Coordinates of N, CA, C and O and ligand atoms in Angstrom, one line a residue:
M1 N 51.0 88.0 223.6 CA 52.3 88.4 223.1 C 52.8 87.3 222.3 O 53.4 87.4 221.2
L2 N 52.8 86.0 222.9 CA 53.3 84.8 222.1 C 52.6 84.8 220.9 O 53.2 84.4 219.8
K3 N 51.3 85.0 220.8 CA 50.5 85.0 219.7 C 51.1 85.8 218.5 O 51.1 85.6 217.3
K4 N 51.5 87.1 218.9 CA 51.9 88.1 217.9 C 53.2 87.6 217.3 O 53.4 87.6 216.0
E5 N 54.2 87.1 218.2 CA 55.4 86.5 217.7 C 55.1 85.4 216.6 O 55.8 85.4 215.6
K6 N 54.2 84.5 216.9 CA 54.0 83.5 215.9 C 53.5 84.0 214.7 O 53.9 83.6 213.5
S7 N 52.6 85.1 214.7 CA 52.1 85.6 213.5 C 53.2 86.2 212.7 O 53.2 86.4 211.5
D8 N 54.3 86.9 213.5 CA 55.3 87.6 212.8 C 56.2 86.6 212.0 O 56.6 86.9 210.9
V9 N 56.4 85.4 212.6 CA 57.1 84.4 211.8 C 56.4 84.0 210.6 O 57.0 83.9 209.5
K10 N 55.1 83.9 210.7 CA 54.4 83.5 209.5 C 54.3 84.5 208.4 O 54.3 84.3 207.3
N11 N 54.2 85.8 208.9 CA 54.0 86.9 208.0 C 55.4 87.8 208.1 O 55.2 88.9 208.8
P12 N 56.3 87.6 207.4 CA 57.5 88.5 207.6 C 57.1 89.9 207.2 O 56.5 90.1 206.2
T13 N 57.7 90.7 208.0 CA 57.6 92.2 207.8 C 58.5 92.7 206.7 O 59.5 92.0 206.3
R14 N 58.4 94.0 206.4 CA 59.3 94.6 205.4 C 60.7 94.6 206.0 O 61.7 94.4 205.4
R15 N 60.7 94.8 207.4 CA 62.0 94.8 208.0 C 62.7 93.5 207.9 O 63.9 93.4 207.7
D16 N 62.0 92.3 208.1 CA 62.6 91.1 208.0 C 63.2 90.9 206.5 O 64.3 90.3 206.4
F17 N 62.4 91.3 205.6 CA 62.9 91.3 204.3 C 64.2 92.0 204.0 O 65.1 91.6 203.4
L18 N 64.2 93.3 204.6 CA 65.4 94.2 204.4 C 66.6 93.5 205.1 O 67.7 93.6 204.5
T19 N 66.3 93.0 206.2 CA 67.4 92.3 207.1 C 68.1 91.2 206.2 O 69.3 91.1 206.1
T20 N 67.2 90.4 205.7 CA 67.6 89.2 204.8 C 68.3 89.6 203.6 O 69.4 89.2 203.3
A21 N 67.8 90.7 203.0 CA 68.3 91.2 201.7 C 69.7 91.7 202.0 O 70.7 91.6 201.2
T22 N 69.9 92.6 203.1 CA 71.1 93.2 203.3 C 72.2 92.2 203.7 O 73.3 92.3 203.3
G23 N 71.8 91.1 204.4 CA 72.7 90.0 204.8 C 73.2 89.4 203.5 O 74.3 89.0 203.4
A24 N 72.3 89.1 202.5 CA 72.7 88.4 201.3 C 73.6 89.2 200.5 O 74.6 88.8 200.0
V25 N 73.3 90.6 200.4 CA 74.2 91.4 199.7 C 75.6 91.6 200.3 O 76.7 91.5 199.6
A26 N 75.6 91.6 201.6 CA 76.8 91.7 202.4 C 77.7 90.4 202.2 O 78.9 90.5 202.0
G27 N 77.0 89.2 202.2 CA 77.7 88.0 201.9 C 78.3 87.9 200.5 O 79.5 87.5 200.3
A28 N 77.5 88.4 199.5 CA 78.0 88.4 198.2 C 79.1 89.4 198.0 O 80.2 89.0 197.4
G29 N 79.1 90.4 198.7 CA 80.2 91.4 198.7 C 81.6 90.8 199.3 O 82.6 91.0 198.7
L30 N 81.4 90.1 200.4 CA 82.5 89.5 201.1 C 83.2 88.5 200.1 O 84.4 88.5 200.0
V31 N 82.3 87.6 199.5 CA 82.9 86.7 198.6 C 83.7 87.4 197.4 O 84.8 87.0 197.1
G32 N 83.0 88.4 196.9 CA 83.6 89.1 195.9 C 84.9 89.8 196.2 O 85.9 89.8 195.4
A33 N 85.0 90.3 197.5 CA 86.2 90.9 197.9 C 87.3 89.9 198.0 O 88.5 90.2 197.9
C34 N 86.9 88.8 198.4 CA 88.0 87.7 198.8 C 88.5 87.0 197.5 O 89.4 86.3 197.5
W35 N 87.5 87.0 196.6 CA 87.9 86.2 195.2 C 89.2 86.5 194.7 O 90.0 85.4 194.4
P36 N 89.8 87.7 194.5 CA 91.2 87.8 193.9 C 92.2 87.1 194.8 O 93.2 86.5 194.3
F37 N 91.9 87.2 196.2 CA 92.8 86.6 197.2 C 92.9 85.1 196.9 O 93.9 84.4 196.8
I38 N 91.6 84.5 196.9 CA 91.5 83.1 196.7 C 92.1 82.6 195.3 O 92.9 81.7 195.3
Q39 N 91.8 83.4 194.3 CA 92.5 83.1 193.0 C 93.9 83.2 193.0 O 94.6 82.4 192.4
S40 N 94.5 84.0 193.8 CA 96.0 84.3 193.8 C 96.6 83.0 194.3 O 97.9 82.8 194.2
M41 N 95.9 82.2 195.1 CA 96.4 81.0 195.6 C 96.5 79.8 194.6 O 97.2 78.8 194.9
N42 N 95.8 79.9 193.6 CA 95.8 78.9 192.5 C 97.2 79.0 191.7 O 97.6 80.1 191.5
P43 N 97.8 77.9 191.3 CA 99.0 78.0 190.6 C 98.7 78.6 189.1 O 97.7 78.3 188.6
T44 N 99.6 79.3 188.6 CA 99.5 79.8 187.2 C 99.7 78.8 186.3 O 100.4 77.7 186.6
M45 N 99.4 79.0 185.0 CA 99.6 78.0 183.9 C 101.1 77.8 183.9 O 101.7 76.6 183.6
D46 N 101.9 78.8 184.1 CA 103.4 78.7 183.9 C 103.9 77.8 185.0 O 104.7 77.0 184.7
V47 N 103.4 77.9 186.2 CA 103.8 77.1 187.3 C 103.3 75.6 187.0 O 104.1 74.7 187.2
L48 N 102.1 75.6 186.6 CA 101.6 74.2 186.3 C 102.4 73.4 185.2 O 102.7 72.2 185.3
S49 N 102.8 74.2 184.2 CA 103.6 73.5 183.1 C 105.1 73.0 183.5 O 105.6 72.2 183.1
K50 N 105.5 73.7 184.6 CA 107.0 73.4 185.1 C 106.7 72.3 186.2 O 107.7 71.7 186.5
A51 N 105.6 72.0 186.7 CA 105.4 71.1 187.6 C 105.6 69.6 187.2 O 105.9 68.7 187.8
T52 N 105.3 69.6 185.8 CA 105.5 68.1 185.2 C 106.4 68.3 184.0 O 106.6 69.3 183.4
T53 N 107.1 67.1 183.7 CA 108.0 67.0 182.6 C 107.5 65.8 181.8 O 107.6 64.7 182.4
E54 N 107.2 66.0 180.5 CA 106.9 64.8 179.7 C 108.2 64.4 178.9 O 108.9 65.2 178.5
V55 N 108.4 63.1 178.8 CA 109.7 62.6 178.3 C 109.4 61.5 177.2 O 108.7 60.6 177.5
D56 N 110.0 61.8 176.0 CA 109.9 60.7 175.0 C 111.0 59.7 175.2 O 112.2 60.0 175.1
L57 N 110.6 58.5 175.6 CA 111.7 57.4 175.8 C 112.2 56.9 174.6 O 113.3 56.2 174.7
G58 N 111.5 57.1 173.5 CA 111.9 56.5 172.2 C 113.4 56.9 171.8 O 113.9 56.2 171.0
V59 N 113.9 58.0 172.3 CA 115.1 58.5 171.8 C 116.3 57.9 172.6 O 117.5 58.2 172.4
I60 N 115.9 57.1 173.8 CA 116.9 56.6 174.7 C 117.3 55.2 174.3 O 116.4 54.3 174.5
K61 N 118.5 54.9 173.9 CA 118.8 53.5 173.3 C 119.0 52.5 174.6 O 119.4 53.1 175.7
P62 N 118.9 51.3 174.5 CA 119.1 50.4 175.6 C 120.6 50.6 176.1 O 121.6 50.7 175.4
G63 N 120.8 50.8 177.3 CA 122.0 50.9 178.0 C 122.4 52.5 178.2 O 123.3 52.8 178.9
E64 N 121.6 53.3 177.5 CA 121.8 54.8 177.6 C 121.1 55.4 178.7 O 119.9 54.9 179.1
S65 N 121.6 56.5 179.3 CA 120.9 57.3 180.3 C 120.6 58.8 179.7 O 121.6 59.2 179.1
K66 N 119.6 59.3 180.0 CA 119.3 60.7 179.6 C 119.0 61.5 180.9 O 118.3 61.0 181.9
T67 N 119.4 62.7 180.9 CA 119.1 63.5 182.2 C 118.1 64.6 181.6 O 118.2 65.3 180.6
V68 N 116.9 64.7 182.3 CA 115.9 65.7 182.0 C 115.8 66.6 183.2 O 116.2 66.2 184.4
E69 N 115.2 67.8 183.0 CA 115.0 68.7 184.2 C 113.4 68.5 184.7 O 112.5 68.6 183.7
W70 N 113.3 68.5 186.0 CA 111.9 68.5 186.4 C 111.8 69.2 187.7 O 112.7 69.0 188.7
Q71 N 111.2 70.2 187.7 CA 111.0 71.2 188.8 C 112.4 71.7 189.3 O 112.8 71.9 190.4
G72 N 113.2 72.0 188.3 CA 114.5 72.5 188.5 C 115.6 71.5 189.0 O 116.7 71.8 189.3
K73 N 115.2 70.2 189.0 CA 116.2 69.2 189.5 C 116.5 68.3 188.3 O 115.6 68.1 187.5
P74 N 117.7 67.6 188.3 CA 118.0 66.7 187.2 C 117.3 65.5 187.6 O 117.2 64.9 188.7
V75 N 116.8 64.8 186.5 CA 116.2 63.4 186.8 C 116.9 62.5 185.7 O 117.0 62.7 184.6
F76 N 117.4 61.4 186.3 CA 118.2 60.4 185.4 C 117.1 59.3 184.9 O 116.4 58.8 185.7
I77 N 117.1 59.1 183.6 CA 116.2 58.0 183.0 C 117.2 57.1 182.4 O 117.9 57.4 181.4
L78 N 117.3 55.8 182.9 CA 118.2 54.9 182.4 C 117.3 53.8 181.6 O 116.5 53.1 182.2
H79 N 117.7 53.5 180.5 CA 117.1 52.5 179.5 C 117.8 51.2 179.9 O 118.9 51.1 179.2
R80 N 117.5 50.4 180.9 CA 118.2 49.2 181.2 C 118.3 48.1 180.4 O 117.1 47.7 179.8
T81 N 119.3 47.4 180.0 CA 119.4 46.3 179.3 C 118.9 45.0 180.1 O 118.9 45.2 181.3
D82 N 118.7 44.0 179.4 CA 118.3 42.8 180.1 C 119.5 42.3 181.1 O 119.1 41.9 182.3
K83 N 120.7 42.5 180.6 CA 121.8 42.1 181.6 C 121.8 43.0 182.8 O 122.0 42.4 183.9
Q84 N 121.6 44.3 182.6 CA 121.6 45.2 183.8 C 120.4 44.9 184.8 O 120.7 44.9 186.0
I85 N 119.4 44.6 184.1 CA 118.1 44.1 184.9 C 118.5 42.8 185.8 O 118.3 42.9 187.0
D86 N 119.1 41.8 185.1 CA 119.4 40.5 185.8 C 120.5 41.0 187.0 O 120.2 40.3 188.0
E87 N 121.4 41.8 186.6 CA 122.5 42.1 187.7 C 121.8 42.8 188.9 O 122.1 42.5 190.1
M88 N 120.8 43.7 188.6 CA 120.2 44.4 189.7 C 119.3 43.5 190.5 O 119.1 43.7 191.8
R89 N 118.8 42.5 189.8 CA 117.8 41.6 190.6 C 118.5 40.6 191.4 O 117.9 40.1 192.3
A90 N 119.7 40.5 191.1 CA 120.6 39.6 191.9 C 121.1 40.0 193.3 O 121.5 39.3 194.2
S91 N 120.8 41.4 193.6 CA 121.2 41.8 194.9 C 120.1 42.8 195.4 O 119.3 43.3 194.7
N92 N 120.2 43.2 196.7 CA 119.3 44.2 197.2 C 120.0 45.5 197.4 O 119.5 46.4 198.2
G93 N 121.1 45.7 196.8 CA 121.9 47.0 197.0 C 122.8 47.0 198.1 O 123.4 45.9 198.7
G94 N 123.1 48.1 198.9 CA 124.0 48.3 199.8 C 123.6 48.6 201.1 O 122.8 48.0 201.8
K95 N 123.9 49.9 201.6 CA 123.5 50.4 203.0 C 122.0 50.7 203.2 O 121.6 51.0 204.2
D96 N 121.3 51.0 202.1 CA 119.8 51.3 202.1 C 119.1 50.1 201.3 O 118.5 50.5 200.2
P97 N 119.2 48.8 201.7 CA 118.7 47.7 200.9 C 117.2 47.8 200.5 O 116.4 48.0 201.3
I98 N 117.1 47.4 199.2 CA 115.7 47.2 198.7 C 115.8 46.4 197.5 O 116.7 46.5 196.8
E99 N 114.7 45.7 197.2 CA 114.7 44.9 196.0 C 114.6 45.9 194.8 O 113.9 46.9 194.9
D100 N 115.1 45.5 193.7 CA 115.2 46.3 192.5 C 113.7 46.3 192.0 O 113.4 47.4 191.4
E101 N 112.9 45.3 192.2 CA 111.5 45.4 191.6 C 110.8 46.6 192.3 O 109.9 47.2 191.7
K102 N 111.2 47.0 193.5 CA 110.5 48.2 194.2 C 111.0 49.5 193.7 O 110.6 50.6 194.2
R103 N 112.1 49.5 192.9 CA 112.7 50.7 192.4 C 112.2 51.1 191.0 O 112.5 52.3 190.5
V104 N 111.5 50.3 190.3 CA 111.0 50.6 188.9 C 109.6 50.2 188.8 O 109.1 49.4 189.5
D105 N 108.9 50.9 187.8 CA 107.6 50.5 187.5 C 107.7 49.5 186.5 O 106.8 48.6 186.3
V106 N 108.5 49.7 185.5 CA 108.8 48.8 184.3 C 110.2 48.4 184.3 O 111.1 49.3 184.4
P107 N 110.6 47.2 184.3 CA 112.0 46.7 184.6 C 113.2 47.5 183.6 O 114.2 47.7 184.1
N108 N 112.8 47.8 182.4 CA 113.6 48.4 181.6 C 113.9 49.9 181.9 O 114.9 50.4 181.3
W109 N 113.1 50.5 182.6 CA 113.3 52.0 182.8 C 113.4 52.3 184.3 O 112.5 52.0 185.1
L110 N 114.6 52.9 184.5 CA 114.9 53.4 185.8 C 114.7 55.0 185.9 O 115.2 55.6 184.9
V111 N 113.9 55.5 186.7 CA 113.7 56.9 186.7 C 113.9 57.4 188.2 O 113.2 57.1 189.2
V112 N 115.1 58.2 188.4 CA 115.5 58.7 189.7 C 116.0 60.1 189.6 O 116.5 60.6 188.6
V113 N 115.8 60.8 190.8 CA 116.2 62.3 190.8 C 117.7 62.2 190.9 O 118.3 61.4 191.7
G114 N 118.5 62.9 190.1 CA 119.8 63.0 189.9 C 120.6 63.8 191.0 O 121.4 64.6 190.5
L115 N 120.2 63.7 192.2 CA 121.0 64.5 193.2 C 121.5 63.4 194.4 O 120.6 62.8 194.9
C116 N 122.7 63.5 194.5 CA 123.3 62.7 195.5 C 122.5 62.9 197.0 O 122.3 64.1 197.3
T117 N 122.3 61.9 197.6 CA 121.6 62.0 198.9 C 122.4 62.4 200.0 O 121.9 62.5 201.1
H118 N 123.7 62.5 199.8 CA 124.7 63.1 200.9 C 124.4 64.6 200.9 O 123.8 65.2 201.9
L119 N 125.0 65.3 199.9 CA 124.8 66.8 200.0 C 124.3 67.4 198.7 O 124.5 68.6 198.6
G120 N 123.8 66.6 197.8 CA 123.1 67.1 196.6 C 123.8 67.4 195.4 O 123.3 68.0 194.6
C121 N 125.1 66.9 195.4 CA 125.8 67.0 194.1 C 125.1 66.0 193.0 O 124.4 65.3 193.3
V122 N 125.4 66.4 191.7 CA 125.0 65.6 190.6 C 125.9 64.5 190.2 O 127.0 64.8 189.7
P123 N 125.5 63.1 190.5 CA 126.5 62.2 190.2 C 126.7 62.0 188.8 O 125.8 62.4 187.9
S124 N 127.9 61.5 188.3 CA 128.2 61.2 186.9 C 127.9 59.8 186.6 O 128.0 58.9 187.4
R125 N 127.5 59.7 185.3 CA 127.2 58.4 184.8 C 128.4 57.5 184.6 O 129.4 57.9 184.0
K126 N 128.4 56.3 185.1 CA 129.4 55.2 184.8 C 128.6 53.9 184.4 O 127.4 53.9 184.6
E127 N 129.2 53.0 183.7 CA 128.6 51.8 183.3 C 127.9 51.1 184.4 O 126.8 50.6 184.0
E128 N 128.4 51.0 185.4 CA 127.9 50.2 186.5 C 126.8 51.1 187.4 O 126.3 50.6 188.4
G129 N 126.6 52.3 187.1 CA 125.7 53.2 187.8 C 126.2 54.6 187.8 O 126.4 55.1 186.8
W130 N 126.3 55.2 189.0 CA 126.6 56.6 189.0 C 127.7 56.8 190.1 O 127.6 56.1 191.2
L131 N 128.6 57.8 189.9 CA 129.6 58.1 190.9 C 129.4 59.6 191.3 O 129.5 60.4 190.3
C132 N 129.3 59.9 192.5 CA 129.2 61.3 193.0 C 130.6 62.0 192.9 O 131.6 61.4 193.6
P133 N 130.9 63.0 192.2 CA 132.2 63.7 192.1 C 132.6 64.3 193.4 O 133.8 64.7 193.6
C134 N 131.6 64.6 194.2 CA 132.0 65.4 195.5 C 132.7 64.6 196.5 O 133.7 65.1 197.1
H135 N 132.1 63.4 197.0 CA 132.7 62.8 198.0 C 132.7 61.3 197.8 O 132.9 60.5 198.6
G136 N 132.4 60.9 196.5 CA 132.7 59.5 196.1 C 131.6 58.5 196.3 O 131.8 57.3 196.3
S137 N 130.3 58.9 196.5 CA 129.3 58.0 196.7 C 129.1 57.1 195.4 O 129.1 57.8 194.3
V138 N 128.8 55.9 195.5 CA 128.6 55.1 194.3 C 127.2 54.5 194.2 O 126.8 53.9 195.3
Y139 N 126.4 54.6 193.3 CA 125.1 54.2 193.1 C 125.1 53.1 192.0 O 125.8 53.3 191.0
D140 N 124.2 52.1 192.1 CA 124.3 51.0 191.2 C 123.1 51.4 190.1 O 122.5 52.5 190.1
N141 N 122.8 50.6 189.2 CA 121.9 50.8 188.0 C 120.4 50.6 188.5 O 119.5 50.6 187.7
S142 N 120.2 50.6 189.8 CA 118.8 50.7 190.4 C 118.8 52.0 191.2 O 117.9 52.2 191.9
G143 N 119.9 52.8 191.2 CA 120.0 54.0 191.9 C 120.2 53.8 193.4 O 120.0 54.7 194.2
R144 N 120.5 52.5 193.8 CA 120.8 52.3 195.2 C 122.3 52.6 195.6 O 123.1 52.2 194.9
I145 N 122.4 53.1 196.8 CA 123.7 53.4 197.3 C 124.5 52.2 197.6 O 124.1 51.3 198.4
L146 N 125.7 52.1 197.2 CA 126.6 50.9 197.3 C 127.7 51.3 198.2 O 128.0 50.6 199.3
K147 N 128.4 52.5 198.2 CA 129.4 52.9 199.1 C 129.6 54.4 199.0 O 129.0 55.1 198.1
G148 N 130.2 55.0 200.0 CA 130.4 56.4 200.2 C 129.5 57.0 201.3 O 128.7 56.2 201.9
P149 N 129.6 58.3 201.6 CA 128.8 58.9 202.6 C 127.4 59.0 202.3 O 126.6 59.4 203.4
A150 N 126.8 58.9 201.2 CA 125.5 59.2 201.1 C 124.6 58.1 201.8 O 124.9 56.9 201.8
P151 N 123.6 58.5 202.6 CA 122.8 57.6 203.4 C 121.8 56.9 202.8 O 121.4 55.8 203.3
T152 N 121.2 57.3 201.7 CA 120.1 56.6 201.1 C 120.2 56.5 199.6 O 121.0 57.2 199.0
N153 N 119.3 55.8 199.0 CA 119.2 55.5 197.5 C 118.9 56.8 196.9 O 118.3 57.7 197.5
L154 N 119.1 56.9 195.7 CA 118.5 58.1 194.8 C 117.1 58.0 194.9 O 116.5 56.9 194.7
E155 N 116.4 59.3 195.1 CA 115.1 59.3 195.2 C 114.3 59.0 193.9 O 114.8 59.4 192.8
R156 N 113.1 58.4 194.1 CA 112.3 58.2 193.0 C 111.2 59.3 192.9 O 110.5 59.5 193.8
P157 N 111.2 60.0 191.7 CA 110.1 61.1 191.6 C 108.8 60.4 191.2 O 108.8 59.2 190.8
P158 N 107.8 61.1 191.5 CA 106.4 60.5 191.0 C 106.4 60.5 189.5 O 106.9 61.5 188.9
Y159 N 106.0 59.5 188.8 CA 105.9 59.5 187.4 C 104.8 58.5 187.0 O 104.5 57.6 187.7
Q160 N 104.5 58.7 185.7 CA 103.5 57.6 185.1 C 103.8 57.4 183.6 O 104.2 58.4 183.0
F161 N 103.5 56.2 183.2 CA 103.7 56.1 181.7 C 102.4 56.5 181.1 O 101.4 56.0 181.3
L162 N 102.5 57.3 180.1 CA 101.4 57.8 179.2 C 101.3 56.9 178.1 O 100.1 56.7 177.6
S163 N 102.3 56.2 177.7 CA 102.2 55.2 176.7 C 103.5 54.4 176.9 O 104.2 54.6 177.8
E164 N 103.7 53.4 176.0 CA 104.9 52.5 176.1 C 106.2 53.4 176.1 O 107.2 53.0 176.5
S165 N 106.1 54.5 175.3 CA 107.4 55.2 175.0 C 107.3 56.7 175.6 O 108.0 57.6 175.1
K166 N 106.4 56.9 176.5 CA 106.3 58.3 177.0 C 105.9 58.3 178.5 O 105.1 57.5 178.9
I167 N 106.7 59.1 179.2 CA 106.4 59.2 180.7 C 106.1 60.6 181.0 O 106.6 61.6 180.4
L168 N 105.3 60.8 182.1 CA 105.2 62.2 182.7 C 105.7 62.2 184.0 O 105.2 61.3 185.0
I169 N 106.7 63.0 184.2 CA 107.3 63.1 185.7 C 106.5 64.2 186.4 O 106.4 65.3 185.9
G170 N 106.3 63.9 187.7 CA 105.6 64.9 188.4 C 104.0 64.5 188.7 O 103.7 63.6 187.9
N171 N 103.5 65.2 189.4 CA 102.0 64.8 189.8 C 101.2 66.0 189.2 O 101.4 67.1 189.5
N172 N 100.4 65.5 188.1 CA 99.7 66.6 187.4 C 98.4 66.8 188.3 O 97.5 67.6 187.6
K173 N 98.1 66.3 189.3 CA 96.8 66.6 190.1 C 97.2 67.7 191.1 O 98.0 67.5 192.0
V174 N 96.6 68.9 190.8 CA 97.0 70.0 191.7 C 95.7 70.3 192.5 O 94.5 70.2 191.9
Ligands
LIG1 S1 127.4 65.0 197.8 FE1 127.7 63.1 196.9 S2 129.1 62.0 198.1 FE2 128.7 64.0 199.1

């Protein structure tokens, strides 16, 4: 009997072939049936284009701030002057202390999400930083909280320099 089983393994029968073929067809059918579902989990081109925001820095003069939209949120981009950089490097901020060097990738450019970390209002631009109109939180030109109820500094979004005068806000690796 054992001898017969050995020979069966060496010489697959028509039944073995049909079993294997049926399994393969069923597997392919399952993948085919699931494909639309798998595809539906991929982001559409529309979503991908909104996931990142490309910004031309060339139009922002030294000392000026521009607000752009990224994923439905305002992002402040401040072209800092040498004087502003020196002022920011002279302190570590207020209640959420951190060195200015850790707040920027390039000293002249500050990029922060423009939502107050207290309750999410959009702070207004002042020469010395930003003032939240809702409850008076004050942020400096490094986006660090100086006073008011906001607990933390303005958030830094992910971004990268595409060139000296262009940044991409958001993570383009999906
Ligand atoms: S939301 Fe900005 S201080 Fe309250």
